[in-house]
Tab-separated table of C-alpha atoms in Angstrom:
chain	number	residue	atom	x	y	z
S	839	MET	CA	-14.971	7.888	-9.709
S	840	ASN	CA	-14.245	6.713	-13.322
S	841	LEU	CA	-11.158	4.863	-13.919
S	842	GLY	CA	-9.386	7.329	-16.114
S	843	ASN	CA	-8.847	9.969	-13.215
S	844	PRO	CA	-8.480	8.333	-10.230
S	845	ALA	CA	-10.265	10.264	-6.783
S	846	VAL	CA	-11.171	9.290	-3.340
S	847	SER	CA	-13.162	10.014	-0.631
S	848	LEU	CA	-13.394	9.502	3.084
S	849	GLY	CA	-14.385	6.097	3.469
S	850	GLY	CA	-11.616	4.939	1.227
S	851	ILE	CA	-9.270	6.262	3.090
S	852	THR	CA	-10.509	4.696	5.984
S	853	LEU	CA	-10.858	1.069	5.213
S	854	GLY	CA	-7.217	1.873	4.299
S	855	THR	CA	-7.112	3.252	7.784
S	856	ILE	CA	-8.969	0.002	8.938
S	857	ILE	CA	-6.617	-2.508	7.339
S	858	VAL	CA	-3.720	-0.730	8.118
S	859	VAL	CA	-4.850	-0.450	12.504
S	860	LEU	CA	-6.243	-4.699	11.681
S	861	VAL	CA	-2.892	-6.263	11.124
S	862	LEU	CA	-0.895	-4.028	13.562
S	863	LEU	CA	-3.504	-5.282	16.353
S	864	ARG	CA	-2.741	-8.678	14.570
S	865	TRP	CA	0.475	-8.702	14.753
S	866	TRP	CA	0.594	-6.557	18.644
S	867	LYS	CA	-1.992	-9.529	19.678
S	868	LYS	CA	0.048	-12.338	18.299
S	869	GLY	CA	2.851	-11.079	20.894
S	870	GLY	CA	4.503	-8.450	18.320
S	871	GLY	CA	3.853	-5.946	20.939
S	872	GLY	CA	5.469	-7.795	23.859
S	873	GLY	CA	3.430	-9.839	26.554
S	874	GLY	CA	1.098	-12.676	25.286
S	875	GLY	CA	4.846	-14.501	23.498
S	876	LYS	CA	5.358	-18.054	24.006
S	877	LYS	CA	6.554	-19.240	27.410
S	878	GLY	CA	10.131	-19.409	28.006
S	879	ASP	CA	10.629	-16.300	25.264
S	880	GLY	CA	10.849	-13.123	27.489
S	881	GLY	CA	6.830	-12.658	26.814
S	882	SER	CA	7.725	-11.847	22.618
S	883	SER	CA	7.227	-14.893	20.604
S	884	ARG	CA	7.336	-11.057	17.285
S	885	ASP	CA	8.824	-8.186	16.255
S	886	TRP	CA	8.895	-5.577	14.292
S	887	LYS	CA	10.959	-6.804	11.240
S	888	GLN	CA	7.435	-9.017	10.515
S	889	LEU	CA	5.833	-6.357	9.458
S	890	LEU	CA	8.441	-5.252	7.439
S	891	PRO	CA	6.458	-6.948	4.059
S	892	PHE	CA	3.166	-5.430	5.353
S	893	PHE	CA	5.451	-2.058	4.999
S	894	GLY	CA	6.802	-2.470	1.754
S	895	ALA	CA	3.716	-3.622	0.160
S	896	LEU	CA	2.396	-0.927	1.873
S	897	CYS	CA	4.871	1.768	0.338
S	898	PHE	CA	4.497	-0.185	-3.000
S	899	GLY	CA	1.054	0.333	-3.157
S	900	ILE	CA	1.348	4.175	-2.731
S	901	LEU	CA	3.279	4.366	-5.709
S	902	ALA	CA	0.944	2.321	-7.736
S	903	VAL	CA	-1.356	4.271	-7.655
S	904	LEU	CA	0.623	7.781	-8.088
S	905	ALA	CA	2.240	6.380	-10.875
S	906	ALA	CA	0.476	4.258	-13.057
S	907	GLY	CA	-1.228	5.120	-16.274
S	908	PRO	CA	-4.490	4.466	-16.528
S	909	VAL	CA	-3.460	2.361	-20.277
S	910	SER	CA	-1.136	0.018	-18.630
S	911	ALA	CA	-1.850	-3.419	-16.600
S	912	LEU	CA	-0.615	-1.583	-13.243
S	913	GLY	CA	-2.935	1.636	-14.448
S	914	LEU	CA	-5.799	-0.625	-14.647
S	915	ILE	CA	-4.889	-3.266	-11.810
S	916	THR	CA	-4.191	-0.239	-9.575
S	917	ARG	CA	-7.839	1.734	-10.559
S	918	LEU	CA	-10.143	-1.442	-9.944
S	919	SER	CA	-8.440	-1.612	-6.614
S	920	LEU	CA	-9.180	1.699	-5.534
S	921	TRP	CA	-13.060	1.650	-7.362
S	922	GLY	CA	-13.557	-1.340	-5.600
S	923	GLY	CA	-12.027	-0.031	-2.617
S	924	ASP	CA	-13.691	3.450	-1.912
S	925	GLY	CA	-16.464	2.002	-2.813
S	926	ILE	CA	-16.759	-0.770	0.105
S	927	GLY	CA	-15.448	2.127	2.361
S	928	TYR	CA	-17.723	4.448	1.158
S	929	ALA	CA	-20.676	1.689	1.301
S	930	TYR	CA	-19.593	1.294	5.310
S	931	LEU	CA	-19.196	4.943	6.154
S	932	VAL	CA	-22.419	6.334	5.311
S	933	TRP	CA	-25.224	3.028	4.717
S	934	GLY	CA	-22.656	1.023	7.886
S	935	ILE	CA	-22.125	4.137	10.112
S	936	GLY	CA	-24.863	7.060	8.750
S	937	GLY	CA	-21.937	9.819	8.069
S	938	ASN	CA	-20.871	11.152	5.122
S	939	SER	CA	-17.816	9.982	2.688
S	940	PRO	CA	-16.780	13.327	1.564
S	941	ASP	CA	-14.090	13.980	-1.924
S	942	VAL	CA	-10.371	13.564	-0.213
S	943	THR	CA	-8.356	13.174	-2.985
S	944	ARG	CA	-4.615	14.976	-3.759
S	945	ALA	CA	-4.501	18.329	-5.443
S	946	THR	CA	-1.982	17.209	-7.239
S	947	ALA	CA	-0.246	13.297	-8.359
S	948	VAL	CA	3.569	12.788	-7.532
S	949	VAL	CA	5.271	11.791	-10.855
S	950	LEU	CA	7.982	9.103	-11.306
S	951	THR	CA	10.595	10.454	-13.897
S	952	ASP	CA	12.129	7.614	-16.559
S	953	GLY	CA	14.830	6.749	-14.068
S	954	GLY	CA	11.699	6.267	-11.414
S	955	TYR	CA	9.457	4.054	-13.804
S	956	ALA	CA	12.490	1.891	-14.306
S	957	MET	CA	13.306	0.797	-10.459
S	958	TYR	CA	9.437	0.904	-10.085
S	959	ALA	CA	8.645	-1.801	-12.345
S	960	ILE	CA	12.423	-3.743	-10.784
S	961	TRP	CA	10.276	-3.163	-8.063
S	962	ALA	CA	7.065	-4.580	-9.084
S	963	ALA	CA	8.830	-7.386	-10.487
S	964	VAL	CA	10.525	-8.203	-7.567
S	965	MET	CA	6.910	-8.006	-5.446
S	966	ILE	CA	5.641	-10.434	-7.420
S	967	GLY	CA	8.281	-12.765	-7.408
S	968	SER	CA	8.762	-12.685	-4.138
S	969	PHE	CA	4.487	-13.126	-3.792
S	970	LEU	CA	4.952	-16.178	-6.182
S	971	TRP	CA	7.493	-17.875	-5.115
S	972	SER	CA	7.880	-17.328	-1.317
S	973	LYS	CA	7.604	-19.796	1.388
S	974	LYS	CA	7.952	-17.601	4.305
S	975	LEU	CA	6.062	-14.173	2.590
S	976	PRO	CA	3.332	-13.571	4.873
S	977	LYS	CA	0.899	-13.267	1.827
S	978	LEU	CA	-2.548	-12.082	2.844
S	979	GLN	CA	-0.448	-9.782	4.342
S	980	THR	CA	1.510	-8.287	1.860
S	981	ALA	CA	-1.566	-8.328	-0.234
S	982	LEU	CA	-3.437	-6.138	2.046
S	983	GLY	CA	-0.925	-4.313	2.163
S	984	VAL	CA	-0.841	-3.530	-1.175
S	985	PHE	CA	-4.311	-3.360	-1.484
S	986	ALA	CA	-4.630	-0.385	1.724
S	987	GLY	CA	-1.256	1.672	0.037
S	988	ILE	CA	-3.276	2.205	-2.978
S	989	LEU	CA	-6.329	3.313	-1.191
S	990	LEU	CA	-4.295	5.291	1.298
S	991	GLY	CA	-1.639	7.215	-1.847
S	992	LEU	CA	-4.124	9.102	-3.032
S	993	SER	CA	-5.368	11.224	0.289
S	994	GLN	CA	-4.400	14.419	1.385
S	995	GLY	CA	-3.247	13.761	4.593
S	996	ILE	CA	-0.647	11.459	6.553
S	997	ALA	CA	-0.424	8.900	3.394
S	998	GLY	CA	-0.534	11.372	0.486
S	999	MET	CA	2.730	13.428	2.483
S	1000	ALA	CA	4.141	10.208	2.277
S	1001	ALA	CA	3.975	9.938	-1.409
S	1002	VAL	CA	6.652	12.998	-2.071
S	1003	PRO	CA	9.565	11.204	-0.513
S	1004	LEU	CA	8.817	7.382	-1.590
S	1005	ALA	CA	8.723	9.143	-4.787
S	1006	SER	CA	11.497	10.770	-4.842
S	1007	ALA	CA	13.828	8.250	-3.233
S	1008	VAL	CA	12.069	5.827	-5.877
S	1009	ASN	CA	13.613	9.242	-8.828
S	1010	ALA	CA	16.579	9.374	-7.071
S	1011	ALA	CA	17.216	5.375	-6.919
S	1012	GLY	CA	16.021	5.746	-10.801
S	1013	SER	CA	18.515	8.787	-11.955
S	1014	TRP	CA	21.575	6.202	-10.113
S	1015	TYR	CA	20.668	3.596	-12.116
S	1016	ALA	CA	19.982	5.224	-15.285
S	1017	GLY	CA	23.377	6.937	-14.771
S	1018	VAL	CA	24.355	3.043	-14.697
S	1019	VAL	CA	23.066	1.227	-17.649
S	1020	GLN	CA	23.705	4.121	-19.756
């Protein structure tokens, strides 16, 4: 993969999926899925709302890799993350497991409108501010969500299908925003 034209292999998608599965497994084992909770609380010390920061970060990462151009700070960060994560996933599948890691990149990228980019810029600022200043935000889980989203965002499959509604929602919010400020 070169940094100007992002691509992802099956290894990168696998690593992104592993991150999602491990975060869900950890949440489940700590009591989020019922059972295993503290005594006297009905068996569940966590609920699904504790996963919201992770899934918000996952969506943010999916859009980051699809929307950021190569000549931007966000583009450089996403492409370096994609390149590194894809390399780790490739090595895991090919050298660790003994399989193959073919290219699974979407044929077309999802493009944001000008208003969509404005909304994404606001979302990026909120994500950065929350990450820096929130005492309750699970920082590692959130960072893993962004990283997994970057790895999954270019896939042809499920994460690829999620990119279209995500981009459409951000573009719709951006159209509203652009209409309000003009």
